[in-house]
């Protein structure tokens, strides 16, 4: 006695379509979730240039006046984080320099009120990334490698794509010891 | 040679216990059970150091606890001749780890320091590793855990806060190892000195039951501690070649 496969096809075909659609939905959903929640987060995308509380120009400081990056971002050579200079650092110069400009007056207002300037972070990395500035400064990596030509920017904007490829290519190129091990950067 | 070819040809080599002897460090911990009082300070220290969430009563009842190190209690005998044994159980950082072979995305792997690494951002949460782990030391984030204020102020900035759907486990305090390596580099040393790295649990152990160090260095405290005749691995028969060595509790033949 032979069994016809026609009845089973009648069941299997719609079932296969349902499973197929569900699977496609899963993939689409996963992709959409990943894209919406992390991929396009504004602070991680290149070109991100928020309006800062003070119109601070890196071009005037680092470009025209040739102030070294480490003069203000002192922690870069000593710590994981490069750090944002305190208002005291600004006041140190601007009690004497360019005191008549409106933006400088605003800085000095913060100084007189003893309040920090609420700078908005432009170069932010996800929490699971460990990026020690001090190791990179010690290895002689120029700040511009990741931060772009800061000394030409009036408004600071994010330059480097926050993708692993940037880190890995550089680590490979310079043959960093265990530079491609996941735990070197991930925590 | 492509990545897959390398993997295929070197797979046996990777799986061989002790493969990492030739590598940089082989981080090892010894736990002297004779000294362990079961106080649980290591558990608390780990919780504070590694941003481990408190899951709460309901979740705990569902078996969704979060403790990278836990104190296992074993009762022996009947009251009043009862004896209590403690075994602090944490990730054994096995050289032939079953969890590493099953991860579909290689979120867990062995690195050159003999550490069983867990890369949170790579993990897709299949939980196969937790199934394969014979020590039951892998914990899954069923929720985005919250730290009600002011507890969020005590989070360790050197450790990432794991999100929902990610597996986590003991890292041997990788942030401290990394910091010690950083300090060594600053001092112009190639290697970390013995005793320079201490995971939170080792640091806090009141009876100094735990010793942490590099077993590649025969002079290190941990290597000497491993040579103790009481040394054994938990579940040695499953042949995982763990990096955590326990020193057996000596039974005192006291008749009561």
Short mmCIF file of C-alpha atoms in Angstrom, two decimals:
data_model
loop_
_atom_site.label_atom_id
_atom_site.label_comp_id
_atom_site.label_asym_id
_atom_site.label_seq_id
_atom_site.Cartn_x
_atom_site.Cartn_y
_atom_site.Cartn_z
CA UNK A 1 0.00 0.00 0.00
CA UNK A 2 1.45 3.33 -0.99
CA UNK A 3 0.85 6.46 0.97
CA UNK A 4 0.13 9.60 -0.99
CA UNK A 5 2.24 12.58 -0.01
CA UNK A 6 -0.41 15.01 -1.25
CA UNK A 7 -2.30 15.33 2.08
CA UNK A 8 0.90 15.87 4.01
CA UNK A 9 1.97 18.53 1.49
CA UNK A 10 -1.29 20.30 2.13
CA UNK A 11 -0.30 20.63 5.77
CA UNK A 12 3.42 21.10 5.31
CA UNK A 13 3.34 23.83 2.71
CA UNK A 14 1.41 26.40 4.75
CA UNK A 15 3.38 25.34 7.81
CA UNK A 16 6.62 25.97 5.94
CA UNK A 17 5.38 29.39 4.85
CA UNK A 18 4.37 30.27 8.40
CA UNK A 19 7.74 29.15 9.76
CA UNK A 20 9.53 31.02 7.00
CA UNK A 21 7.67 34.24 7.65
CA UNK A 22 8.20 33.91 11.38
CA UNK A 23 11.93 33.33 10.87
CA UNK A 24 12.17 36.32 8.55
CA UNK A 25 10.29 38.38 11.11
CA UNK A 26 12.74 37.32 13.78
CA UNK A 27 15.73 38.37 11.70
CA UNK A 28 14.10 41.65 10.71
CA UNK A 29 13.11 42.32 14.30
CA UNK A 30 16.59 41.60 15.56
CA UNK A 31 18.13 43.84 12.93
CA UNK A 32 15.66 46.64 13.57
CA UNK A 33 16.22 46.38 17.31
CA UNK A 34 20.00 46.47 16.89
CA UNK A 35 19.83 49.34 14.41
CA UNK A 36 17.42 51.44 16.43
CA UNK A 37 18.89 50.95 19.88
CA UNK A 38 22.65 51.03 19.31
CA UNK A 39 23.75 51.51 15.73
CA UNK A 40 22.35 54.96 15.14
CA UNK A 41 22.81 56.39 18.60
CA UNK A 42 23.79 59.99 17.83
CA UNK A 43 26.78 60.21 20.14
CA UNK A 44 28.49 57.24 18.49
CA UNK A 45 28.10 58.37 14.89
CA UNK A 46 30.80 60.35 13.07
CA UNK A 47 29.93 63.96 12.47
CA UNK A 48 28.17 64.37 15.80
CA UNK A 49 28.70 67.98 16.83
CA UNK A 50 26.43 69.10 19.66
CA UNK A 51 25.92 72.72 20.71
CA UNK A 52 28.23 73.20 23.69
CA UNK A 53 27.42 75.55 26.61
CA UNK A 54 30.38 77.74 25.61
CA UNK A 55 31.40 78.31 21.98
CA UNK A 56 34.84 76.97 22.65
CA UNK A 57 37.12 76.88 19.61
CA UNK A 58 39.89 74.31 19.46
CA UNK A 59 41.12 76.13 16.34
CA UNK A 60 42.00 79.25 18.32
CA UNK A 61 43.63 77.36 21.19
CA UNK A 62 45.35 74.35 19.63
CA UNK A 63 45.65 75.70 16.09
CA UNK A 64 46.37 79.43 16.12
CA UNK A 65 47.98 79.64 19.56
CA UNK A 66 49.69 76.24 19.40
CA UNK A 67 48.69 75.16 22.90
CA UNK A 68 49.61 71.53 23.45
CA UNK A 69 46.66 69.14 23.88
CA UNK A 70 48.14 67.86 27.14
CA UNK A 71 48.25 71.38 28.59
CA UNK A 72 44.49 71.25 29.14
CA UNK A 73 43.78 67.51 28.85
CA UNK A 74 46.43 66.71 31.44
CA UNK A 75 45.00 63.35 32.42
CA UNK A 76 45.52 61.87 28.96
CA UNK A 77 49.09 60.88 29.76
CA UNK A 78 48.33 59.63 33.26
CA UNK A 79 44.93 58.06 33.22
CA UNK A 80 42.40 56.03 31.29
CA UNK A 81 40.31 59.10 30.61
CA UNK A 82 41.73 62.16 28.88
CA UNK A 83 39.58 64.38 31.06
CA UNK A 84 38.03 67.74 30.48
CA UNK A 85 39.92 70.66 32.06
CA UNK A 86 38.43 72.26 35.11
CA UNK A 87 37.10 75.82 35.00
CA UNK A 88 40.16 76.75 37.07
CA UNK A 89 42.33 75.81 34.11
CA UNK A 90 40.33 78.17 31.87
CA UNK A 91 40.42 80.91 34.49
CA UNK A 92 44.16 80.47 34.91
CA UNK A 93 44.68 82.12 31.53
CA UNK A 94 41.48 84.02 30.99
CA UNK A 95 41.73 86.17 34.09
CA UNK A 96 44.36 87.95 31.96
CA UNK A 97 43.74 86.94 28.36
CA UNK A 98 40.90 88.22 26.14
CA UNK A 99 38.77 89.24 29.10
CA UNK A 100 36.53 91.46 27.01
CA UNK A 101 35.05 88.75 24.77
CA UNK A 102 31.44 87.77 25.54
CA UNK A 103 32.16 84.02 25.59
CA UNK A 104 35.09 84.50 27.96
CA UNK A 105 32.86 86.57 30.24
CA UNK A 106 30.48 83.62 30.36
CA UNK A 107 33.34 81.31 31.30
CA UNK A 108 34.35 83.69 34.05
CA UNK A 109 30.77 83.71 35.28
CA UNK A 110 31.05 79.98 35.84
CA UNK A 111 34.37 80.61 37.60
CA UNK A 112 32.91 83.29 39.86
CA UNK A 113 29.90 81.12 40.70
CA UNK A 114 32.26 78.19 41.30
CA UNK A 115 30.25 75.97 38.98
CA UNK A 116 31.51 73.43 36.45
CA UNK A 117 30.76 74.05 32.77
CA UNK A 118 28.28 71.39 31.61
CA UNK A 119 30.25 70.29 28.55
CA UNK A 120 28.59 67.72 26.33
CA UNK A 121 30.71 64.64 25.65
CA UNK A 122 31.44 64.23 21.95
CA UNK A 123 33.79 61.26 21.86
CA UNK A 124 32.08 58.61 23.90
CA UNK A 125 32.75 54.91 23.88
CA UNK A 126 30.37 52.18 24.99
CA UNK A 127 30.82 51.01 28.57
CA UNK A 128 32.17 47.64 27.53
CA UNK A 129 35.20 49.18 25.85
CA UNK A 130 38.37 49.84 27.79
CA UNK A 131 40.38 52.55 26.13
CA UNK A 132 43.31 53.79 28.22
CA UNK A 133 44.49 57.16 26.94
CA UNK A 134 47.74 56.87 28.85
CA UNK A 135 48.89 53.73 27.02
CA UNK A 136 48.23 55.34 23.67
CA UNK A 137 49.90 58.62 24.57
CA UNK A 138 52.89 56.67 25.91
CA UNK A 139 53.06 54.70 22.65
CA UNK A 140 53.22 57.99 20.76
CA UNK A 141 49.84 57.81 19.06
CA UNK A 142 48.88 61.32 17.97
CA UNK A 143 45.55 62.55 19.33
CA UNK A 144 44.52 63.36 15.76
CA UNK A 145 44.63 59.65 14.83
CA UNK A 146 41.26 59.12 16.46
CA UNK A 147 40.01 62.65 17.17
CA UNK A 148 40.67 64.06 13.70
CA UNK A 149 42.24 67.45 12.95
CA UNK A 150 41.00 69.06 16.17
CA UNK A 151 43.31 72.05 15.74
CA UNK A 152 41.33 73.11 12.67
CA UNK A 153 37.87 72.75 14.22
CA UNK A 154 35.91 75.70 15.52
CA UNK A 155 33.16 73.37 16.67
CA UNK A 156 34.39 69.98 17.80
CA UNK A 157 32.80 67.07 15.99
CA UNK A 158 33.18 63.37 16.18
CA UNK A 159 35.56 62.07 13.54
CA UNK A 160 36.39 58.42 14.13
CA UNK A 161 33.76 55.80 13.46
CA UNK A 162 33.28 54.04 16.76
CA UNK A 163 33.83 50.67 15.22
CA UNK A 164 36.24 47.98 16.24
CA UNK A 165 37.96 47.98 12.86
CA UNK A 166 39.69 51.26 13.62
CA UNK A 167 41.22 49.85 16.80
CA UNK A 168 42.07 46.45 15.34
CA UNK A 169 43.68 47.75 12.16
CA UNK A 170 45.94 50.05 14.15
CA UNK A 171 46.82 47.30 16.63
CA UNK A 172 47.64 44.92 13.80
CA UNK A 173 49.60 47.50 11.86
CA UNK A 174 51.80 48.34 14.84
CA UNK A 175 52.00 44.73 15.99
CA UNK A 176 50.79 45.51 19.46
CA UNK A 177 51.53 42.66 21.84
CA UNK A 178 48.29 40.64 22.14
CA UNK A 179 46.64 43.65 20.52
CA UNK A 180 43.87 41.61 18.94
CA UNK A 181 42.93 39.68 22.05
CA UNK A 182 39.33 40.55 22.98
CA UNK A 183 40.18 41.18 26.62
CA UNK A 184 42.73 43.81 25.65
CA UNK A 185 39.90 46.24 25.00
CA UNK A 186 36.70 44.59 26.21
CA UNK A 187 35.71 44.32 29.79
CA UNK B 1 45.76 30.71 5.73
CA UNK B 2 42.23 31.74 6.42
CA UNK B 3 40.88 32.05 9.92
CA UNK B 4 38.80 28.89 9.59
CA UNK B 5 41.78 26.88 8.35
CA UNK B 6 43.86 28.03 11.27
CA UNK B 7 41.09 27.08 13.60
CA UNK B 8 40.71 23.65 12.03
CA UNK B 9 44.39 22.78 11.98
CA UNK B 10 45.13 24.12 15.43
CA UNK B 11 41.96 22.95 17.11
CA UNK B 12 43.54 19.93 18.78
CA UNK B 13 46.36 22.10 19.95
CA UNK B 14 43.94 24.59 21.45
CA UNK B 15 42.06 21.89 23.26
CA UNK B 16 45.15 20.35 24.83
CA UNK B 17 45.26 21.06 28.56
CA UNK B 18 48.28 23.11 29.50
CA UNK B 19 48.57 24.61 26.06
CA UNK B 20 48.83 27.97 27.70
CA UNK B 21 51.91 27.05 29.71
CA UNK B 22 53.98 28.53 26.95
CA UNK B 23 52.01 31.73 27.07
CA UNK B 24 52.51 34.85 29.05
CA UNK B 25 50.75 34.23 32.31
CA UNK B 26 48.72 31.36 33.62
CA UNK B 27 46.57 32.98 36.27
CA UNK B 28 45.73 30.53 38.99
CA UNK B 29 43.98 30.64 42.31
CA UNK B 30 44.38 28.27 45.21
CA UNK B 31 41.75 28.05 47.90
CA UNK B 32 42.72 26.47 51.18
CA UNK B 33 39.54 24.87 52.49
CA UNK B 34 41.17 24.32 55.83
CA UNK B 35 41.27 28.05 56.28
CA UNK B 36 37.90 28.90 54.77
CA UNK B 37 35.42 29.85 57.45
CA UNK B 38 32.53 30.36 55.05
CA UNK B 39 32.07 33.95 56.15
CA UNK B 40 31.03 35.10 52.69
CA UNK B 41 33.22 38.19 52.58
CA UNK B 42 34.49 37.12 49.15
CA UNK B 43 30.92 37.03 47.85
CA UNK B 44 30.25 40.56 49.06
CA UNK B 45 33.56 41.86 47.77
CA UNK B 46 32.88 40.35 44.36
CA UNK B 47 29.40 41.83 44.30
CA UNK B 48 30.79 45.28 45.00
CA UNK B 49 33.78 45.05 42.67
CA UNK B 50 32.09 43.63 39.62
CA UNK B 51 28.75 45.48 39.55
CA UNK B 52 26.79 42.33 40.18
CA UNK B 53 23.10 43.10 40.56
CA UNK B 54 20.99 42.02 43.48
CA UNK B 55 18.23 40.06 41.82
CA UNK B 56 15.79 39.99 44.69
CA UNK B 57 13.77 37.28 46.35
CA UNK B 58 11.42 36.30 43.52
CA UNK B 59 14.16 35.95 40.95
CA UNK B 60 16.32 34.00 43.36
CA UNK B 61 13.45 31.57 43.91
CA UNK B 62 13.38 31.03 40.15
CA UNK B 63 17.05 30.09 40.22
CA UNK B 64 18.18 33.32 38.59
CA UNK B 65 20.74 34.20 41.19
CA UNK B 66 23.76 36.34 40.43
CA UNK B 67 26.91 35.53 42.33
CA UNK B 68 30.19 35.14 40.52
CA UNK B 69 31.53 33.44 43.61
CA UNK B 70 29.32 31.55 45.98
CA UNK B 71 29.92 29.56 49.13
CA UNK B 72 28.65 26.05 48.79
CA UNK B 73 27.69 24.36 52.04
CA UNK B 74 27.89 20.64 52.64
CA UNK B 75 26.47 19.18 55.80
CA UNK B 76 27.86 15.91 57.05
CA UNK B 77 26.44 13.64 59.70
CA UNK B 78 23.44 13.88 62.01
CA UNK B 79 22.89 16.33 64.81
CA UNK B 80 24.70 16.70 67.23
CA UNK B 81 27.67 15.10 65.44
CA UNK B 82 27.29 17.39 62.49
CA UNK B 83 30.01 18.89 60.38
CA UNK B 84 29.81 21.72 57.94
CA UNK B 85 32.13 22.05 54.95
CA UNK B 86 32.45 25.09 52.74
CA UNK B 87 33.65 25.30 49.17
CA UNK B 88 33.85 28.73 47.56
CA UNK B 89 32.84 28.07 43.98
CA UNK B 90 33.78 30.43 41.19
CA UNK B 91 34.64 30.16 37.50
CA UNK B 92 37.45 27.63 37.31
CA UNK B 93 38.95 29.16 34.15
CA UNK B 94 39.39 25.67 32.74
CA UNK B 95 42.14 25.13 30.20
CA UNK B 96 39.85 22.71 28.38
CA UNK B 97 36.65 24.55 29.07
CA UNK B 98 33.41 22.93 27.90
CA UNK B 99 31.73 26.34 27.71
CA UNK B 100 34.17 27.60 25.10
CA UNK B 101 33.48 24.84 22.60
CA UNK B 102 29.74 25.42 22.55
CA UNK B 103 29.54 29.17 22.14
CA UNK B 104 28.19 29.76 18.62
CA UNK B 105 29.68 33.26 18.41
CA UNK B 106 32.94 32.72 20.29
CA UNK B 107 31.92 35.18 22.96
CA UNK B 108 33.75 32.99 25.40
CA UNK B 109 37.24 31.83 24.56
CA UNK B 110 40.63 31.24 26.12
CA UNK B 111 43.14 34.02 25.95
CA UNK B 112 46.91 34.04 26.20
CA UNK B 113 46.81 34.60 29.95
CA UNK B 114 44.99 31.35 30.58
CA UNK B 115 41.80 33.21 31.30
CA UNK B 116 38.41 32.03 30.22
CA UNK B 117 37.21 35.27 28.71
CA UNK B 118 33.64 36.42 28.36
CA UNK B 119 33.02 39.19 25.86
CA UNK B 120 29.69 40.71 26.83
CA UNK B 121 29.04 42.70 23.69
CA UNK B 122 29.57 39.60 21.59
CA UNK B 123 27.28 37.38 23.62
CA UNK B 124 23.90 36.68 22.04
CA UNK B 125 22.52 34.86 25.06
CA UNK B 126 22.04 31.29 23.87
CA UNK B 127 22.95 30.15 27.40
CA UNK B 128 24.58 26.98 26.03
CA UNK B 129 27.72 27.76 28.01
CA UNK B 130 25.78 27.73 31.26
CA UNK B 131 24.36 24.34 30.32
CA UNK B 132 27.77 22.92 29.54
CA UNK B 133 29.54 24.35 32.58
CA UNK B 134 29.96 21.49 35.06
CA UNK B 135 30.56 23.97 37.90
CA UNK B 136 27.37 25.98 37.33
CA UNK B 137 29.17 29.27 37.64
CA UNK B 138 27.77 31.13 34.67
CA UNK B 139 24.94 33.55 35.27
CA UNK B 140 22.48 34.98 32.82
CA UNK B 141 21.00 38.46 32.85
CA UNK B 142 17.29 37.91 32.51
CA UNK B 143 16.61 41.62 32.95
CA UNK B 144 18.29 44.98 32.71
CA UNK B 145 19.05 45.24 36.37
CA UNK B 146 18.71 48.51 38.17
CA UNK B 147 20.60 50.01 41.03
CA UNK B 148 18.22 52.26 42.94
CA UNK B 149 19.78 55.55 43.99
CA UNK B 150 22.19 55.96 45.76
CA UNK B 151 23.47 52.45 44.93
CA UNK B 152 24.19 53.52 41.36
CA UNK B 153 26.91 55.74 42.77
CA UNK B 154 28.91 52.74 43.95
CA UNK B 155 29.17 51.06 40.54
CA UNK B 156 32.72 50.30 39.55
CA UNK B 157 33.57 52.37 36.47
CA UNK B 158 36.22 49.84 35.37
CA UNK B 159 33.65 47.10 34.91
CA UNK B 160 30.86 47.28 32.39
CA UNK B 161 27.31 46.94 33.57
CA UNK B 162 25.95 43.97 31.71
CA UNK B 163 22.70 44.34 29.89
CA UNK B 164 19.76 42.05 29.42
CA UNK B 165 20.38 38.82 27.54
CA UNK B 166 24.07 38.51 28.32
CA UNK B 167 25.93 35.75 30.11
CA UNK B 168 28.40 36.73 32.77
CA UNK B 169 30.82 35.07 35.13
CA UNK B 170 33.96 35.53 37.17
CA UNK B 171 36.75 37.24 35.24
CA UNK B 172 39.49 36.86 37.86
CA UNK B 173 39.01 40.65 38.14
CA UNK B 174 40.39 41.33 34.67
CA UNK B 175 40.28 45.08 35.40
CA UNK B 176 42.80 44.60 38.20
CA UNK B 177 45.04 42.38 36.09
CA UNK B 178 44.94 44.98 33.37
CA UNK B 179 45.76 47.75 35.80
CA UNK B 180 48.72 45.79 37.18
CA UNK B 181 49.98 45.28 33.63
CA UNK B 182 49.58 49.00 33.02
CA UNK B 183 51.58 49.80 36.13
CA UNK B 184 54.25 47.29 35.10
CA UNK B 185 54.51 48.97 31.69
CA UNK B 186 54.75 52.39 33.31
CA UNK B 187 57.63 51.09 35.43
CA UNK B 188 59.30 49.64 32.35
CA UNK B 189 58.79 46.05 33.43
CA UNK B 190 57.76 43.34 31.02
CA UNK B 191 56.01 41.24 33.64
CA UNK B 192 53.70 41.73 36.55
CA UNK B 193 55.29 40.91 39.90
CA UNK B 194 53.97 38.16 42.10
CA UNK B 195 51.31 39.46 44.46
CA UNK B 196 50.73 42.59 42.42
CA UNK B 197 47.33 41.39 41.25
CA UNK B 198 44.70 40.39 43.71
CA UNK B 199 41.10 39.80 42.74
CA UNK B 200 38.56 41.33 45.10
CA UNK B 201 37.79 37.99 46.76
CA UNK B 202 41.46 37.25 47.46
CA UNK B 203 42.04 40.73 48.78
CA UNK B 204 39.15 40.53 51.19
CA UNK B 205 39.65 36.98 52.48
CA UNK B 206 40.09 37.38 56.23
CA UNK B 207 41.91 34.08 56.75
CA UNK B 208 44.00 34.43 53.59
CA UNK B 209 42.59 31.16 52.35
CA UNK B 210 42.88 32.31 48.75
CA UNK B 211 46.10 32.88 46.87
CA UNK B 212 46.23 34.31 43.37
CA UNK B 213 49.11 34.45 40.97
CA UNK B 214 50.91 33.13 37.93
CA UNK B 215 51.65 29.42 37.95
CA UNK B 216 54.14 29.79 35.09
CA UNK B 217 56.45 31.38 37.60
CA UNK B 218 57.73 28.53 39.83
CA UNK B 219 58.72 30.99 42.54
CA UNK B 220 55.29 32.53 42.88
CA UNK B 221 53.25 32.03 46.01
CA UNK B 222 50.53 30.27 44.09
CA UNK B 223 52.91 27.76 42.48
CA UNK B 224 54.23 26.78 45.87
CA UNK B 225 50.74 26.56 47.24
CA UNK B 226 49.75 24.28 44.34
CA UNK B 227 52.50 21.81 45.26
CA UNK B 228 50.77 21.09 48.52
CA UNK B 229 49.87 17.38 48.78
CA UNK B 230 46.31 18.41 49.65
CA UNK B 231 45.80 20.06 46.27
CA UNK B 232 42.97 18.84 44.08
CA UNK B 233 40.62 20.07 41.37
CA UNK B 234 36.88 20.00 41.77
CA UNK B 235 35.31 17.47 39.37
CA UNK B 236 38.73 16.35 38.20
CA UNK B 237 37.12 13.38 36.41
CA UNK B 238 35.50 15.61 33.79
CA UNK B 239 38.99 16.63 32.66
CA UNK B 240 38.48 20.33 32.30
CA UNK B 241 41.95 21.24 33.62
CA UNK B 242 40.75 24.03 35.90
CA UNK B 243 42.89 26.96 37.00
CA UNK B 244 41.42 27.00 40.46
CA UNK B 245 43.10 24.57 42.83
CA UNK B 246 41.52 23.61 46.12
CA UNK B 247 43.52 22.41 49.11
CA UNK B 248 41.61 19.70 50.85
CA UNK B 249 40.29 20.16 54.35
CA UNK B 250 42.20 17.86 56.66
CA UNK B 251 39.91 15.68 58.72
CA UNK B 252 40.79 15.71 62.35
CA UNK B 253 40.00 12.30 63.83
CA UNK B 254 38.39 13.65 66.91
CA UNK B 255 35.86 11.39 68.55
CA UNK B 256 33.03 13.21 70.18
#
